[in-house]
Short mmCIF file of C-alpha atoms in Angstrom, two decimals:
data_model
loop_
_atom_site.label_atom_id
_atom_site.label_comp_id
_atom_site.label_asym_id
_atom_site.label_seq_id
_atom_site.Cartn_x
_atom_site.Cartn_y
_atom_site.Cartn_z
CA UNK A 220 109.77 49.37 138.58
CA UNK A 221 110.07 52.29 136.16
CA UNK A 222 113.66 52.88 137.28
CA UNK A 223 114.53 49.39 136.01
CA UNK A 224 113.98 50.58 132.42
CA UNK A 225 116.79 53.18 132.25
CA UNK A 226 118.99 50.91 134.38
CA UNK A 227 118.53 48.19 131.74
CA UNK A 228 119.15 50.69 128.93
CA UNK A 229 122.46 51.46 130.62
CA UNK A 230 123.63 47.94 129.77
CA UNK A 231 123.37 48.76 126.05
CA UNK A 232 126.81 50.38 125.97
CA UNK A 233 128.74 47.41 127.32
CA UNK A 234 126.72 44.90 125.24
CA UNK A 235 127.25 46.96 122.07
CA UNK A 236 130.96 47.64 122.62
CA UNK A 237 131.93 44.18 123.88
CA UNK A 238 129.55 41.78 122.08
CA UNK A 239 127.86 43.18 118.96
CA UNK A 240 129.49 43.71 115.51
CA UNK A 241 131.22 47.08 115.23
CA UNK A 242 130.00 50.15 113.30
CA UNK A 243 126.35 49.11 112.94
CA UNK A 244 124.41 51.45 115.28
CA UNK A 245 121.25 51.83 113.19
CA UNK A 246 121.18 48.11 112.48
CA UNK A 247 121.40 47.41 116.21
CA UNK A 248 118.60 49.94 116.89
CA UNK A 249 116.38 48.40 114.21
CA UNK A 250 117.01 44.84 115.36
CA UNK A 251 116.26 45.72 118.98
CA UNK A 252 113.03 47.62 118.20
CA UNK A 253 111.30 45.98 115.24
CA UNK A 254 111.25 42.30 116.38
CA UNK A 255 110.29 43.30 119.94
CA UNK A 256 107.43 45.40 118.60
CA UNK A 257 106.14 42.64 116.31
CA UNK A 258 106.29 40.13 119.17
CA UNK A 259 104.25 42.40 121.46
CA UNK A 260 101.73 43.00 118.67
CA UNK A 261 101.30 39.23 118.24
CA UNK A 262 100.86 38.79 122.00
CA UNK A 263 98.35 41.64 122.37
CA UNK A 264 96.45 40.91 119.12
CA UNK A 265 95.27 44.52 118.98
CA UNK A 266 94.81 46.45 115.73
CA UNK A 267 94.57 50.23 116.24
CA UNK A 268 91.38 51.96 115.17
CA UNK A 269 91.45 54.39 112.27
CA UNK A 270 91.41 57.50 114.46
CA UNK A 271 94.28 56.14 116.60
CA UNK A 272 96.85 55.83 113.81
CA UNK A 273 97.91 59.52 113.52
CA UNK A 274 98.66 59.86 117.24
CA UNK A 275 100.30 56.44 117.39
CA UNK A 276 102.60 57.26 114.47
CA UNK A 277 103.51 60.61 116.03
CA UNK A 278 104.32 58.99 119.38
CA UNK A 279 106.33 56.27 117.63
CA UNK A 280 108.41 58.94 115.91
CA UNK A 281 108.97 60.93 119.12
CA UNK A 282 109.71 58.01 121.46
CA UNK A 283 111.50 55.62 119.09
CA UNK A 284 112.22 56.74 115.53
CA UNK A 285 113.41 60.34 115.94
CA UNK A 286 114.88 59.79 119.38
CA UNK A 287 116.96 56.76 118.38
CA UNK A 288 118.17 58.38 115.14
CA UNK A 289 119.16 61.61 116.90
CA UNK A 290 120.74 59.62 119.72
CA UNK A 291 123.07 57.84 117.30
CA UNK A 292 123.88 61.04 115.40
CA UNK A 293 124.92 62.63 118.69
CA UNK A 294 126.84 59.51 119.71
CA UNK A 295 128.85 59.59 116.47
CA UNK A 296 129.63 63.32 116.55
CA UNK A 297 130.07 63.95 120.30
CA UNK A 298 131.90 62.36 123.14
CA UNK A 299 129.74 60.22 125.42
CA UNK A 300 130.26 62.67 128.27
CA UNK A 301 129.07 65.75 126.40
CA UNK A 302 126.08 63.89 124.91
CA UNK A 303 125.06 62.68 128.38
CA UNK A 304 125.41 66.16 129.90
CA UNK A 305 123.16 67.62 127.19
CA UNK A 306 120.70 64.77 127.74
CA UNK A 307 120.60 65.64 131.43
CA UNK A 308 118.63 68.80 130.58
CA UNK A 309 115.60 66.62 129.85
CA UNK A 310 114.02 67.09 133.33
CA UNK A 311 114.24 70.87 132.81
CA UNK A 312 112.63 70.53 129.38
CA UNK A 313 109.84 68.43 130.90
CA UNK A 314 109.27 71.01 133.64
CA UNK A 315 108.93 73.70 130.98
CA UNK A 316 106.59 71.52 128.93
CA UNK A 317 104.29 70.88 131.89
CA UNK A 318 104.30 74.62 132.65
CA UNK A 319 103.50 75.47 129.02
CA UNK A 320 100.84 72.80 128.43
CA UNK A 321 99.16 72.63 131.85
CA UNK A 322 99.98 75.99 133.40
CA UNK A 323 101.75 74.33 136.37
CA UNK A 324 104.75 76.42 137.40
CA UNK A 325 107.66 74.24 138.61
CA UNK A 326 108.24 74.32 142.35
CA UNK A 327 111.63 75.35 143.63
CA UNK A 328 112.68 71.82 144.63
CA UNK A 329 111.98 70.36 141.17
CA UNK A 330 113.86 73.21 139.51
CA UNK A 331 116.81 72.97 141.89
CA UNK A 332 117.01 69.17 141.56
CA UNK A 333 116.95 69.41 137.75
CA UNK A 334 119.81 71.91 137.75
CA UNK A 335 121.64 69.73 140.28
CA UNK A 336 121.34 66.74 137.93
CA UNK A 337 123.14 68.65 135.15
CA UNK A 338 125.88 69.69 137.58
CA UNK A 339 126.31 66.14 138.85
CA UNK A 340 126.39 64.65 135.35
CA UNK A 341 129.03 67.20 134.34
CA UNK A 342 131.21 66.33 137.33
CA UNK A 343 130.74 62.62 136.74
CA UNK A 344 131.34 62.39 133.01
CA UNK A 345 133.98 65.09 132.62
CA UNK A 346 136.11 63.81 135.48
CA UNK A 347 139.81 63.25 134.62
CA UNK A 348 139.36 59.63 135.78
CA UNK A 349 136.97 59.04 132.88
CA UNK A 350 138.63 61.32 130.34
CA UNK A 351 139.52 58.61 127.84
CA UNK A 352 135.80 57.90 127.37
CA UNK A 353 134.35 61.39 127.88
CA UNK A 354 136.83 63.86 126.41
CA UNK A 355 135.12 67.06 125.25
CA UNK A 356 134.34 67.06 121.54
CA UNK A 357 132.31 70.06 120.40
CA UNK A 358 130.30 69.68 117.21
CA UNK A 359 127.37 71.93 116.31
CA UNK A 360 125.36 69.25 114.51
CA UNK A 361 125.99 66.76 117.31
CA UNK A 362 124.96 69.23 120.01
CA UNK A 363 121.77 70.12 118.11
CA UNK A 364 121.00 66.42 117.62
CA UNK A 365 121.48 65.69 121.34
CA UNK A 366 119.32 68.64 122.37
CA UNK A 367 116.53 67.89 119.87
CA UNK A 368 116.70 64.23 120.94
CA UNK A 369 116.11 65.27 124.55
CA UNK A 370 113.17 67.44 123.45
CA UNK A 371 111.78 64.56 121.37
CA UNK A 372 111.94 62.20 124.35
CA UNK A 373 110.33 64.78 126.66
CA UNK A 374 107.49 65.39 124.19
CA UNK A 375 107.02 61.65 123.71
CA UNK A 376 106.78 61.08 127.45
CA UNK A 377 104.34 63.95 127.98
CA UNK A 378 101.94 62.98 125.19
CA UNK A 379 102.20 59.28 126.09
CA UNK A 380 101.16 60.26 129.60
CA UNK A 381 98.15 62.21 128.36
CA UNK A 382 97.16 59.98 125.44
CA UNK A 383 93.78 59.22 127.07
CA UNK A 384 93.07 62.65 128.53
CA UNK A 385 91.25 63.90 125.44
CA UNK A 386 87.75 63.66 124.04
CA UNK A 387 86.42 60.17 123.41
CA UNK A 388 86.43 60.77 119.65
CA UNK A 389 90.23 61.05 119.49
CA UNK A 390 91.50 59.29 122.64
CA UNK A 391 93.96 56.42 122.43
CA UNK A 392 92.47 53.47 124.31
CA UNK A 393 95.21 51.03 123.31
CA UNK A 394 96.23 48.43 125.95
CA UNK A 395 99.74 48.83 127.36
CA UNK A 396 101.38 45.89 125.55
CA UNK A 397 99.85 46.88 122.22
CA UNK A 398 100.72 50.55 122.83
CA UNK A 399 104.34 49.56 123.46
CA UNK A 400 104.47 47.03 120.62
CA UNK A 401 103.07 49.29 117.92
CA UNK A 402 105.42 52.12 118.88
CA UNK A 403 108.44 49.80 118.74
CA UNK A 404 107.34 48.28 115.42
CA UNK A 405 106.56 51.63 113.77
CA UNK A 406 109.71 53.20 115.20
CA UNK A 407 111.76 50.23 114.00
CA UNK A 408 110.37 50.66 110.48
CA UNK A 409 111.38 54.34 110.61
CA UNK A 410 114.93 53.27 111.54
CA UNK A 411 115.13 50.51 108.91
CA UNK A 412 116.05 52.81 105.96
CA UNK A 413 118.94 54.27 107.98
CA UNK A 414 120.30 50.81 108.74
CA UNK A 415 120.07 49.81 105.06
CA UNK A 416 121.55 53.01 103.62
CA UNK A 417 124.14 54.00 106.23
CA UNK A 418 125.37 50.91 108.08
CA UNK A 419 127.57 48.28 106.42
CA UNK A 420 126.16 44.84 105.68
CA UNK A 421 125.77 42.63 108.74
CA UNK A 422 128.75 40.24 108.99
CA UNK A 423 128.42 36.55 109.69
CA UNK A 424 126.88 36.36 113.17
CA UNK A 425 128.36 34.16 115.89
CA UNK A 426 126.45 32.67 118.80
CA UNK A 427 127.74 35.55 120.96
CA UNK A 428 126.39 38.13 118.50
CA UNK A 429 122.99 36.41 118.42
CA UNK A 430 122.92 36.28 122.23
CA UNK A 431 123.71 40.01 122.38
CA UNK A 432 120.99 40.95 119.90
CA UNK A 433 118.52 38.66 121.68
CA UNK A 434 119.26 40.34 125.02
CA UNK A 435 118.80 43.82 123.55
CA UNK A 436 115.54 42.79 121.88
CA UNK A 437 113.88 40.89 124.73
CA UNK A 438 115.29 42.58 127.83
CA UNK A 439 116.76 45.89 126.66
CA UNK A 440 113.73 46.79 124.55
CA UNK A 441 110.61 44.64 125.05
CA UNK A 442 110.80 44.48 128.87
CA UNK A 443 112.38 47.91 129.40
CA UNK A 444 109.93 49.84 127.21
CA UNK A 445 106.93 48.01 128.70
CA UNK A 446 108.11 49.12 132.17
CA UNK A 447 108.83 52.62 130.86
CA UNK A 448 105.41 53.22 129.30
CA UNK A 449 103.73 51.68 132.35
CA UNK A 450 105.63 54.12 134.54
CA UNK A 451 104.70 57.04 132.28
CA UNK A 452 101.03 56.27 132.94
CA UNK A 453 101.49 56.12 136.73
CA UNK A 454 104.09 58.82 137.49
CA UNK A 455 104.37 62.55 136.78
CA UNK A 456 106.34 63.29 133.57
CA UNK A 457 109.10 65.13 135.46
CA UNK A 458 109.62 62.16 137.79
CA UNK A 459 109.93 59.75 134.85
CA UNK A 460 112.27 62.14 133.04
CA UNK A 461 114.61 62.29 136.05
CA UNK A 462 114.72 58.51 136.27
CA UNK A 463 116.22 58.52 132.76
CA UNK A 464 119.46 59.78 134.35
CA UNK A 465 119.93 56.29 135.78
CA UNK A 466 120.85 55.06 132.28
CA UNK A 467 124.33 56.67 132.09
CA UNK A 468 124.86 55.87 135.78
CA UNK A 469 124.14 52.21 135.05
CA UNK A 470 126.54 52.26 132.09
CA UNK A 471 129.31 53.77 134.21
CA UNK A 472 128.70 51.31 137.06
CA UNK A 473 128.95 48.36 134.66
CA UNK A 474 132.17 49.80 133.23
CA UNK A 475 133.52 50.01 136.76
CA UNK A 476 132.50 46.41 137.58
CA UNK A 477 133.40 44.64 134.33
CA UNK A 478 135.87 46.87 132.49
CA UNK A 479 137.91 48.20 135.40
CA UNK A 480 136.95 51.86 134.86
CA UNK A 481 137.66 53.66 138.15
CA UNK A 482 135.11 55.91 139.87
CA UNK A 483 136.67 58.16 142.49
CA UNK A 484 137.30 61.78 143.35
CA UNK A 485 135.25 64.22 141.26
CA UNK A 486 133.51 61.38 139.42
CA UNK A 487 132.29 59.87 142.68
CA UNK A 488 131.00 63.26 143.86
CA UNK A 489 129.18 63.66 140.54
CA UNK A 490 127.62 60.19 140.80
CA UNK A 491 126.31 60.89 144.31
CA UNK A 492 125.04 64.31 143.16
CA UNK A 493 123.05 62.76 140.30
CA UNK A 494 121.54 60.12 142.59
CA UNK A 495 120.54 62.82 145.10
CA UNK A 496 118.99 64.90 142.30
CA UNK A 497 116.94 61.91 141.06
CA UNK A 498 115.61 61.29 144.57
CA UNK A 499 114.94 65.01 145.04
CA UNK A 500 112.88 65.16 141.85
CA UNK A 501 110.79 62.18 143.00
CA UNK A 502 110.25 63.85 146.41
CA UNK A 503 109.32 67.17 144.80
CA UNK A 504 106.65 65.44 142.69
CA UNK A 505 105.18 63.78 145.77
CA UNK A 506 104.89 67.19 147.41
CA UNK A 507 102.84 68.60 144.51
CA UNK A 508 100.80 65.45 143.90
CA UNK A 509 97.48 66.80 145.30
CA UNK A 510 97.57 69.93 143.11
CA UNK A 511 98.67 67.88 140.11
CA UNK A 512 95.66 65.60 140.54
CA UNK A 513 93.35 68.59 140.71
CA UNK A 514 94.86 70.08 137.54
CA UNK A 515 94.59 66.76 135.72
CA UNK A 516 90.96 66.44 136.76
CA UNK A 517 90.24 69.91 135.39
CA UNK A 518 91.98 68.96 132.14
CA UNK A 519 89.82 65.83 131.80
CA UNK A 520 86.64 67.82 132.33
#
């Protein structure tokens, strides 16, 4: 179920490029996050307690506000291929974070699979068959934005996972729908100034534009983030991080199906390599599950 979230996010590219108005990335990010968050807040009818606001705002910035802003900065300044390759380091970042925060050294299979995912993504997205979409474009600011965005997402996943593993005085006991809704709403409000100051005014919307925005809001954000945060609570952070690689794979598969973008040769080898690495990460986390449970229990105590 968690894998559905990045697979759905992979549809964002084709919806944005083929349906939505051009040159309005922050507007699209705000429209997809803010209404979805407000709708979930209305459904959950939960108002955070005073002590929950600082952590909730921090998580909203990490998971939505900072991540989305940095994502679009990288998208503007880098090719899609290079941005995706840099984003593929996220499982390695998560492994390091778990090691640093919990003292759990990564096992060899997790480490190997994470490195394999970067190799596979490089083969896939830098293939000559996809060069018109993924040509190398080096830019220092863009590379920093992509890397910091990956760190932001990894931190957001880790602290979302452990939001209740603290003392009762500071724990977040927010229900899942409210937890998702408030993050989307707060993150959307963080993105709103960028959309107003940077993006051009929204043109007259057609029925197709409205349908595209509605899909991104209800399916691409509300449903996908609810599945994502649910998965974060049930799966190890490294396993969830690796599933994020399914997003660019989904985007490429849709381009192959609907836009006639060919996947063969080196690109096909890269695609298979990434899929194998995702499965390997999941298997590696199953192997260490007993020790992870023991460590988590010690952390709770």
